[in-house]
Coordinates of C-alpha atoms (C1' of nucleotides) in Angstrom, one line a residue:
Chain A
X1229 CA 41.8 74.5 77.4
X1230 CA 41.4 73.4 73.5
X1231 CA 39.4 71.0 74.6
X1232 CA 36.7 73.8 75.1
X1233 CA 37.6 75.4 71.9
X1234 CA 37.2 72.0 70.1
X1235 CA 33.6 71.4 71.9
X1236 CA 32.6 75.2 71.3
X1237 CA 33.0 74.1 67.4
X1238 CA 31.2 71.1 67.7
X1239 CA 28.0 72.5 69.9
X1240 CA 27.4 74.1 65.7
X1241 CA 27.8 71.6 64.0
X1242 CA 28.5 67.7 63.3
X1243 CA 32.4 67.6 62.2
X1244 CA 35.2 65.4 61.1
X1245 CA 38.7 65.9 62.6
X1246 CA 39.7 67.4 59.4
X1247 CA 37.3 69.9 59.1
X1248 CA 37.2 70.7 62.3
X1249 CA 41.0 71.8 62.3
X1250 CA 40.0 73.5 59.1
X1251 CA 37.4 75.7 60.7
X1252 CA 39.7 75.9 63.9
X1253 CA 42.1 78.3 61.7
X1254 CA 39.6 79.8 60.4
X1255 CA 37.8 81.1 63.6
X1256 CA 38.7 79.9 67.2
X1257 CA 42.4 79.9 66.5
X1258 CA 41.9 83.9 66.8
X1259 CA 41.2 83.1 70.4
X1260 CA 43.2 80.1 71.4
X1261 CA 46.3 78.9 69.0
X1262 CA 46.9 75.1 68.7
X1263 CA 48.3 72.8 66.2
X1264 CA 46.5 70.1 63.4
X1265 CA 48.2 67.1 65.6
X1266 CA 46.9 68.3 69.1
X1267 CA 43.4 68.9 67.8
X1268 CA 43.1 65.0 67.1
X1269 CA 44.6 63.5 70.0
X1270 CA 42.8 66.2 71.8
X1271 CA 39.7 64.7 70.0
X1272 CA 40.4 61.4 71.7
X1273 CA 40.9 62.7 74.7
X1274 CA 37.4 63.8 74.4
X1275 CA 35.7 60.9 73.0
X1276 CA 37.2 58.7 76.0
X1277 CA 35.3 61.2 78.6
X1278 CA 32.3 61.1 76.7
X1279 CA 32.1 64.4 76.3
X1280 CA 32.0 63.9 72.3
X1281 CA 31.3 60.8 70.0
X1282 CA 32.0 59.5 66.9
X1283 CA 31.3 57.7 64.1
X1284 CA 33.3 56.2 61.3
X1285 CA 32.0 56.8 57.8
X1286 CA 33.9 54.4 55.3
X1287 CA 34.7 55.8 51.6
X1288 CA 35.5 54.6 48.5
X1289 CA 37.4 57.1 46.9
X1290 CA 38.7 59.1 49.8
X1291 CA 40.3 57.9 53.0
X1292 CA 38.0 56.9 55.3
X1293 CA 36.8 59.7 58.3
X1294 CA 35.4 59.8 61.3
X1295 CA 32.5 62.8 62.3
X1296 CA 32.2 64.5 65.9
X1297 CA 29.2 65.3 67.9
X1298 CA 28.8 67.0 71.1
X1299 CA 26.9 64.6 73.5
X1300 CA 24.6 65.9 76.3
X1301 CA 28.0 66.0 79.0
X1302 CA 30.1 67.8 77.1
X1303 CA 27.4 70.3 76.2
X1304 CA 26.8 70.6 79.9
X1305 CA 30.2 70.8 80.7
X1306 CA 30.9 73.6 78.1
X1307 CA 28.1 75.5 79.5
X1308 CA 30.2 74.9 83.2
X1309 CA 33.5 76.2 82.0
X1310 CA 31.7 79.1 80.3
X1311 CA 30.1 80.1 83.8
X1312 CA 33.7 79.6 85.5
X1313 CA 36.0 83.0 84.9
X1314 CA 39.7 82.4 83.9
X1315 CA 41.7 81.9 87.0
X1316 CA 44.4 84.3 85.9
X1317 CA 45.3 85.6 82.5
X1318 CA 49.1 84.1 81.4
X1319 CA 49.8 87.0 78.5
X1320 CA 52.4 85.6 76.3
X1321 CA 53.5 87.7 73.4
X1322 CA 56.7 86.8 71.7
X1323 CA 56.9 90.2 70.0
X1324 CA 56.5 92.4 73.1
X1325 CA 58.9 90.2 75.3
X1326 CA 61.6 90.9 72.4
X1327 CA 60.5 94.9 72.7
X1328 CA 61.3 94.7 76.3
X1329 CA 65.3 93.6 76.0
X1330 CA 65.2 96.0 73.0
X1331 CA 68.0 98.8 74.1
X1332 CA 70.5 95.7 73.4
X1333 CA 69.8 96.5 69.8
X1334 CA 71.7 98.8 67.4
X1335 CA 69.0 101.8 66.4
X1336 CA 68.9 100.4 63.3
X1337 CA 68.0 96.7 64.1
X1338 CA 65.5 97.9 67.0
X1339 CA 63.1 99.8 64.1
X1340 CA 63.7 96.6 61.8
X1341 CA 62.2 95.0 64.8
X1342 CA 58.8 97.2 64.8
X1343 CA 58.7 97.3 61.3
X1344 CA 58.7 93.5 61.1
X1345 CA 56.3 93.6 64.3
X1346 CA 54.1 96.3 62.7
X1347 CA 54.0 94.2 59.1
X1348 CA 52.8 90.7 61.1
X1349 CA 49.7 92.9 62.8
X1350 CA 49.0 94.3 59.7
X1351 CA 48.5 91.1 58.2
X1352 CA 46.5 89.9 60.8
X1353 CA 44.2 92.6 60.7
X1354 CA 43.5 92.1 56.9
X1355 CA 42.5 89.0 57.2
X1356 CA 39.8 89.5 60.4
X1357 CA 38.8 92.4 57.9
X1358 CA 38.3 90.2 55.0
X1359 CA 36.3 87.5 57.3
X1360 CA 34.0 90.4 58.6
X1361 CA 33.7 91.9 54.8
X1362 CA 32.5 88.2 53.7
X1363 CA 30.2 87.6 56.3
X1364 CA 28.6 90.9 56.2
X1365 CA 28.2 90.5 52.3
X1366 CA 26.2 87.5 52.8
X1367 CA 24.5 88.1 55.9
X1368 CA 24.2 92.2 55.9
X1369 CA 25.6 94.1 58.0
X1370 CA 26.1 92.3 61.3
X1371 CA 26.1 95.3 63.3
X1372 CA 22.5 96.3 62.7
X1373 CA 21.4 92.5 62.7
X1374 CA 22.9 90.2 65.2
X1375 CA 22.6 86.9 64.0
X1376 CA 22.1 84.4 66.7
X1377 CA 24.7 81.7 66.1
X1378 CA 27.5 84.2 65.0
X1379 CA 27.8 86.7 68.0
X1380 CA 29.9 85.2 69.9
X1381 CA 32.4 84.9 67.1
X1382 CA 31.6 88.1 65.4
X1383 CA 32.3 90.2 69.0
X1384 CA 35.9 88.3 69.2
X1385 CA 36.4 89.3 65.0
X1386 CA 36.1 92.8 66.6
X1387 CA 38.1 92.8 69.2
X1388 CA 40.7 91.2 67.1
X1389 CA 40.1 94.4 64.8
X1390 CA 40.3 96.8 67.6
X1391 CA 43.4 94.7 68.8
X1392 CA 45.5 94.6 65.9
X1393 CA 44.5 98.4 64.8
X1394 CA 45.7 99.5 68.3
X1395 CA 49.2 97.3 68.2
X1396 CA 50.2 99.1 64.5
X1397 CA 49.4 102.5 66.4
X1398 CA 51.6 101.3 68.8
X1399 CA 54.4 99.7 66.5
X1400 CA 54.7 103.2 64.8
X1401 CA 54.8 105.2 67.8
X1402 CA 57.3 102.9 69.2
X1403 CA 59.2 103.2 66.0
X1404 CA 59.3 107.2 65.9
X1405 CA 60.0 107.0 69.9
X1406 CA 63.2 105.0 69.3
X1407 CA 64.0 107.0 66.8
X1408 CA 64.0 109.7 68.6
X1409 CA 66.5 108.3 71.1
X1410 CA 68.7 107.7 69.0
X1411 CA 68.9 111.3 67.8
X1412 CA 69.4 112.3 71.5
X1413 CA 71.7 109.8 72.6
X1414 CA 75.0 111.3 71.6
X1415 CA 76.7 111.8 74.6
X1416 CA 73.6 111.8 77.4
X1417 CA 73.6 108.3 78.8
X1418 CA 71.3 107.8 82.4
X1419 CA 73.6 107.6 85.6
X1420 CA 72.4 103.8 86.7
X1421 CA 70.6 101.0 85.7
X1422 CA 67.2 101.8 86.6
X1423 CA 65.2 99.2 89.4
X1424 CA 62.4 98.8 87.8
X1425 CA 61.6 96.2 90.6
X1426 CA 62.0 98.6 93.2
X1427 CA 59.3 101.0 91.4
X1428 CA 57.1 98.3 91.0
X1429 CA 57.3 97.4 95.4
X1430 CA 56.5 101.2 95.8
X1431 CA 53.9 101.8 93.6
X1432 CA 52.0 98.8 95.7
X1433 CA 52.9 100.3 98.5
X1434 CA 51.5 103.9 97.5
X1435 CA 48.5 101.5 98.1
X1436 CA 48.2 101.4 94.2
X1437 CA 47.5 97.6 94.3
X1438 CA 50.0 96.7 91.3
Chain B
X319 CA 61.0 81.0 75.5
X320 CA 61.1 82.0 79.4
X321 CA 64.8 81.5 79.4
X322 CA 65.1 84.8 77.3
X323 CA 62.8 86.7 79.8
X324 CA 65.1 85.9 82.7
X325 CA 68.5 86.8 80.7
X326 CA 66.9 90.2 79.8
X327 CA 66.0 90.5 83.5
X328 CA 69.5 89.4 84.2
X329 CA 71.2 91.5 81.4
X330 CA 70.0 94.4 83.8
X331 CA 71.8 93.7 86.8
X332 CA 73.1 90.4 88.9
X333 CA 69.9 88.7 90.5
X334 CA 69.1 86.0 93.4
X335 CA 66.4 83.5 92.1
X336 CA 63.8 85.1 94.4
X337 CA 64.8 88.5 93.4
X338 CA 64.3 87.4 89.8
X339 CA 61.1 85.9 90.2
X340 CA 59.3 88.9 91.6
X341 CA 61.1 91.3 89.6
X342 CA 59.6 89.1 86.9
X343 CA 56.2 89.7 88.3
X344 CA 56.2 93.5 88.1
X345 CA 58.1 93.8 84.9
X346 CA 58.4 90.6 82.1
X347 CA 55.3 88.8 83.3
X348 CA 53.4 91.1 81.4
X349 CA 54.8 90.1 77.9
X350 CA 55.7 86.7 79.4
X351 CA 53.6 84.5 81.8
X352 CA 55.5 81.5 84.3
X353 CA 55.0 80.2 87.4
X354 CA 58.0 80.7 90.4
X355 CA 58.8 76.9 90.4
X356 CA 59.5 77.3 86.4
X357 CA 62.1 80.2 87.1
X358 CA 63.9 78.0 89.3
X359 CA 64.2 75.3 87.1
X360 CA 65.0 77.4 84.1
X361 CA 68.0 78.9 85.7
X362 CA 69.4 75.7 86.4
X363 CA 69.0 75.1 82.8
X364 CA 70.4 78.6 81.7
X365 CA 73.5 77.5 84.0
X366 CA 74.3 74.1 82.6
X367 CA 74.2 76.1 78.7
X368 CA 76.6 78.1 80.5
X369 CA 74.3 81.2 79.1
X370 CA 74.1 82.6 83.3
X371 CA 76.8 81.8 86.4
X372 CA 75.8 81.6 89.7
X373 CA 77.9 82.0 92.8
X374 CA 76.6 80.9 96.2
X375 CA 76.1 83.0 99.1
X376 CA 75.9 82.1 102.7
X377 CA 73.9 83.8 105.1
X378 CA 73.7 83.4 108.8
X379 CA 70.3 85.1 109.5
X380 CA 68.5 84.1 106.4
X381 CA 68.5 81.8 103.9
X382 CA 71.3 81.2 101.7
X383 CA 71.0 82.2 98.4
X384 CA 72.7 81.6 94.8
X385 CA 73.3 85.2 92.5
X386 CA 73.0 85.0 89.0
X387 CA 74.9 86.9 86.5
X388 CA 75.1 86.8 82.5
X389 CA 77.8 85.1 81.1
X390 CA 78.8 86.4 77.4
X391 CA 77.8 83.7 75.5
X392 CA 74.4 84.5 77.6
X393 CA 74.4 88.1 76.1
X394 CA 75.1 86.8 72.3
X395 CA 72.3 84.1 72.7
X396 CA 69.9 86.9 73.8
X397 CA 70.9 89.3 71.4
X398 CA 71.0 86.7 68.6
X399 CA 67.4 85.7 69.8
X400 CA 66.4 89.4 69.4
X401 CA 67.5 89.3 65.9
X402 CA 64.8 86.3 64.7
X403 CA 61.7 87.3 64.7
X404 CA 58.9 84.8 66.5
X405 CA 58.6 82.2 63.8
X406 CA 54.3 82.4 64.7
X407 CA 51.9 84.1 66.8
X408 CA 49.9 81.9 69.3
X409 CA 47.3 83.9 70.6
X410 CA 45.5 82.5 73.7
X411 CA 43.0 84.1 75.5
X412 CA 40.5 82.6 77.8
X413 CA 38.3 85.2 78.5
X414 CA 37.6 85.6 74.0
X415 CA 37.5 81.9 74.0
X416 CA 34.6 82.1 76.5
X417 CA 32.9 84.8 74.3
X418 CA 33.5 83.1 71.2
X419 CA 30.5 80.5 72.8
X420 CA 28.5 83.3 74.6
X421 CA 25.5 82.0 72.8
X422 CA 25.0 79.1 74.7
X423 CA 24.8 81.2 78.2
X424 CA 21.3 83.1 79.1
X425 CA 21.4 87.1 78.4
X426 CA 21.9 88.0 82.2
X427 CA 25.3 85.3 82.4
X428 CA 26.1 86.4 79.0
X429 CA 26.2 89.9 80.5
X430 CA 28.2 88.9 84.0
X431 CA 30.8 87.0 81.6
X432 CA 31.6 90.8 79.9
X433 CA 31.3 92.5 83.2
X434 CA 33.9 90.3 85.0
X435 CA 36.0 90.3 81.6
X436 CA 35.8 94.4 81.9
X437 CA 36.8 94.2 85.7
X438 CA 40.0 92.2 84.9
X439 CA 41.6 94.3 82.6
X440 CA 40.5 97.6 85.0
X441 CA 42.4 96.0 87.2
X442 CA 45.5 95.9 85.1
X443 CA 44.9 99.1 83.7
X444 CA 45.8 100.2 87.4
X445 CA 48.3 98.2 87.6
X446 CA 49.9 99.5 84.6
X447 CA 49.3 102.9 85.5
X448 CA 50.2 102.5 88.8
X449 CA 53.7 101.4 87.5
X450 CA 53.9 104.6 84.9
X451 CA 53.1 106.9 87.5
X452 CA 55.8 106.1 89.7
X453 CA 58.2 105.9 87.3
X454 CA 57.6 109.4 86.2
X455 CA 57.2 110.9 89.7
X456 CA 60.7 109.3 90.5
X457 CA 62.4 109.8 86.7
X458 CA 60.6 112.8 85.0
X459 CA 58.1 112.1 82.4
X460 CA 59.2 108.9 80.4
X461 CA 57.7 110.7 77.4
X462 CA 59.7 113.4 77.1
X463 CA 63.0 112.3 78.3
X464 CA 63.4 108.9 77.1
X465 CA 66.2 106.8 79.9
X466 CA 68.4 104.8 78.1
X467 CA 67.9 101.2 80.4
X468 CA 64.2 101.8 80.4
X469 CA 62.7 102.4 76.9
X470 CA 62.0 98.6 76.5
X471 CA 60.0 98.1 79.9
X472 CA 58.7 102.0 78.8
X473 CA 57.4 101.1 75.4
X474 CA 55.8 97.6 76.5
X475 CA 54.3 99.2 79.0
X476 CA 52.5 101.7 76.8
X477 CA 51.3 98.6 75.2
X478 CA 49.8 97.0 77.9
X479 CA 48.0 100.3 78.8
X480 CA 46.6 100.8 75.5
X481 CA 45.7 97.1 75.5
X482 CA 43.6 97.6 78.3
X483 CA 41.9 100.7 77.4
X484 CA 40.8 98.8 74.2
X485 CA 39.4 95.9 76.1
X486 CA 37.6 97.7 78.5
X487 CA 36.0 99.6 75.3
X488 CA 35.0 96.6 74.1
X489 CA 33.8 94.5 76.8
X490 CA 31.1 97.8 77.4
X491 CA 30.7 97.7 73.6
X492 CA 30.0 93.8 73.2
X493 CA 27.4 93.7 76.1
X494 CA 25.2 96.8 74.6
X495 CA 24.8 94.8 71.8
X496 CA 24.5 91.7 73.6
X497 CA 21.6 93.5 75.4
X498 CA 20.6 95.2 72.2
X499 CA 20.2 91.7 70.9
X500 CA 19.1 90.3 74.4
X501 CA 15.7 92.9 73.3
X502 CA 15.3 92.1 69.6
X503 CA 15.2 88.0 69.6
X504 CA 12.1 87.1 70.7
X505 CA 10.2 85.7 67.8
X506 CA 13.4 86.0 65.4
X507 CA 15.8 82.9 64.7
X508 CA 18.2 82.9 62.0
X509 CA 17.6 80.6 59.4
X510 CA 20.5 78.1 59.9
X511 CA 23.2 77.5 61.5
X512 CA 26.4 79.9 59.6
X513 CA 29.2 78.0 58.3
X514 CA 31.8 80.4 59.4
X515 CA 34.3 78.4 57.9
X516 CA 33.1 78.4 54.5
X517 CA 33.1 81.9 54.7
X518 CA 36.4 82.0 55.2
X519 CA 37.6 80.2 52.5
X520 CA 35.5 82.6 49.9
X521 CA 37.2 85.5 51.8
X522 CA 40.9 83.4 50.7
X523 CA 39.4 82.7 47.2
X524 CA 38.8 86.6 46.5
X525 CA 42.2 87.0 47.2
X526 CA 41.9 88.1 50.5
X527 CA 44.7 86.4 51.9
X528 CA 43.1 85.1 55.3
Chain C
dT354 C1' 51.9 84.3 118.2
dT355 C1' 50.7 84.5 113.9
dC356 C1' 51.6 86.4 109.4
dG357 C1' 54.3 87.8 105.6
dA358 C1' 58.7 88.1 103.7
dC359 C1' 62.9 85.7 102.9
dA360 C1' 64.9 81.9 100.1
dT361 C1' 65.2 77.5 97.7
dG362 C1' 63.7 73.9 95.5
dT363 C1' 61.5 68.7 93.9
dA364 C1' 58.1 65.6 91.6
dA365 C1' 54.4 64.2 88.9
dA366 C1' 51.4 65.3 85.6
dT367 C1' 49.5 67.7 81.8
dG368 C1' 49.8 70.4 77.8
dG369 C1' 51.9 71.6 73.7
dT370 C1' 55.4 71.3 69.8
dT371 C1' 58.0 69.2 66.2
dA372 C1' 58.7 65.9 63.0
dC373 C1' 57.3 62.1 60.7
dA374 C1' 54.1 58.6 58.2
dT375 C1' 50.7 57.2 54.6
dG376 C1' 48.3 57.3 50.4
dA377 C1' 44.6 58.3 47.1
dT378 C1' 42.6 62.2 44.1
dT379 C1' 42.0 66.2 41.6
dC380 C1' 43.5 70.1 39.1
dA381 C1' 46.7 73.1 36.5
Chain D
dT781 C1' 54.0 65.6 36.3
dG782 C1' 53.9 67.9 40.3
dA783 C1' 51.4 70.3 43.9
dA784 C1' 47.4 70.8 46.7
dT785 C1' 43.5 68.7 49.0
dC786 C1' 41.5 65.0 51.4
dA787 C1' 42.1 62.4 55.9
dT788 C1' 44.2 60.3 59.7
dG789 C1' 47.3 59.7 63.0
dT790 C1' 52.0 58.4 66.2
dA791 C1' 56.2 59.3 69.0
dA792 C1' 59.5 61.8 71.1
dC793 C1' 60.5 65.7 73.2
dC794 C1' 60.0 70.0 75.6
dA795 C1' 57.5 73.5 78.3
dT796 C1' 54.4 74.4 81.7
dT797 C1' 51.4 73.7 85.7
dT798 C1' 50.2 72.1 90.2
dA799 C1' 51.2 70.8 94.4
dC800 C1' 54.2 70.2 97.9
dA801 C1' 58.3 70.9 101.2
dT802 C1' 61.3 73.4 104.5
dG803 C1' 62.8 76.6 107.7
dT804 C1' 64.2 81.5 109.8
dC805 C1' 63.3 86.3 110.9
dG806 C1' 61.0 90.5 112.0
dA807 C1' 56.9 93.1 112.7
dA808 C1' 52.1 93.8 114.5

DNA sequence: TTCGACATGTAAATGGTTACATGATTCA
DNA sequence: TGAATCATGTAACCATTTACATGTCGAA
């Protein structure tokens, strides 16, 4: 899969490996998250298929580098993949996945939890801000002109906007919900550990396709 | 990672593999994606840290199967897991990754792409509400009455609904002005190709923190 | 009699992470 | 003088995916 990201980045432009992974953090890492020593093997990978090539450029006073170009396959194969849907979506989110387990916590440690959650989006969402605030400083406002070569990543800047704005609504709420419980708690404790399985089977079977 | 997905399923109630694994797929596998042949192998794993037991049972008409439960030192390492917060967030989505290119595809595939991407997550929007709803019919409303075992599953799955919603906005969003575009190019061709990158690093010189 | 649910896995391959290695240059 | 930038990688390990394998039972 980073091999599309990698070939996405070099159908703009001519790169070396390092500014390639530069620009990767910069942009497509919003999308799809790698690290520096996958990008070059990846690179290699890539080069041995044909679907980029290189060429060494020799320095004197830096180390030497080598610079990318898409060839014709791997244009034609990005163009493929593009025209192919994801199979299935495999959502991963380390933050969530701890939110879940989350009545093992003390009251106390759970809204740390948020908080901490809530602070990491926050950050996030500055910094697609300050990318967009940039761009549309030198560009004008990219919403009344739409530059050709920056769509695509200017729609996935906002839907990283709208996505991190709509998980610190969420962090909050969740915050204020928990506490909430743990105002109520005292003495009120649910009868049985609730199947949550068992909803699931009936909800398909109200013909709800979950 | 998955290993704490199953011990919070597990810290629930005693499971059989297969009970576990499509549990999983109606409750963790939306913060958590894995494959059935993973869970397997993970619990064997869990069970040589000594972090789940198993104990075998036979069965005369079906199968026999192995029931896991949560051993102590299972509980600590999932609570002490729930104390660290994740050490980086590694976004990866393949339907934004396709967007991020959408310039290389026509308008009218440029438009399918969005429309397929919108369909998806209406799908798990019923899914998720699907789930919600039942739980509510069968437990009261969730909102108001907050169950002690379920506020995890509860809040993460006001996440994924909200998630959803925002998608679906923006996939409708991003192709009107794909098609808003689609109308305005002919004749007009920015300049040259935009250095995203570059832009980036003014946005971290001005203190931007990206 | 065929399909889906029950029930458990293995093996090979790929993809991704972590940690390390090297060494010059430029700027504060 | 020390830190950051430039510039490339390797190696070992771990996580994940893909594909396959096996066999029974109950319902339509």
């Amino acid at each position: 899969m980073l091999s599309y990201a990698l070939l996405a980045l070099l159908s703009r432009r001519r790169l070396t490996g390092y500014e390639l992974t530069k620009r990767f953090y910069g942009s497509v890492a919003f999308c799809w998250h790698a690290h520096q020593s996958q990008i070059y093997s990846e690179l290699k990978r890539l080069e041995k298929r044909g679907w980029v090539s290189s060429k060494l450029e020799t320095q004197t006073t830096r180390p030497n580098k080598k610079a990318y170009i898409l060839t014709e396959p791997g244009r034609d194969a990005l163009v493929a993949w593009l025209r192919t849907p994801p199979p299935e979506f495999a959502l991963k989110d380390e933050w969530l996945l701890r939110v879940w387990t989350v009545e093992l916590l003390k009251p106390d440690e759970a809204r740390d939890l948020l908080n901490a959650c809530g602070r990491f989006h926050e950050e996030r969402l500055k910094a697609y801000r300050a990318i967009v605030g940039t761009l549309e400083r030198e560009h004008g406002s990219l919403d009344s002109t739409p530059y050709e070569t920056l769509v695509g990543p200017y729609l996935c800047l906002q839907q990283g906007i709208w996505h991190e704005e709509m998980y610190i609504r969420w962090c909050r709420w969740a915050a204020r919900r928990l506490a909430a419980r743990g105002r109520k708690r005292s003495g009120r404790r649910s009868a049985a550990a609730i199947d949550l399985h068992s909803v699931v089977r009936r909800a398909r079977m109200n013909g709800k396709d979950v």
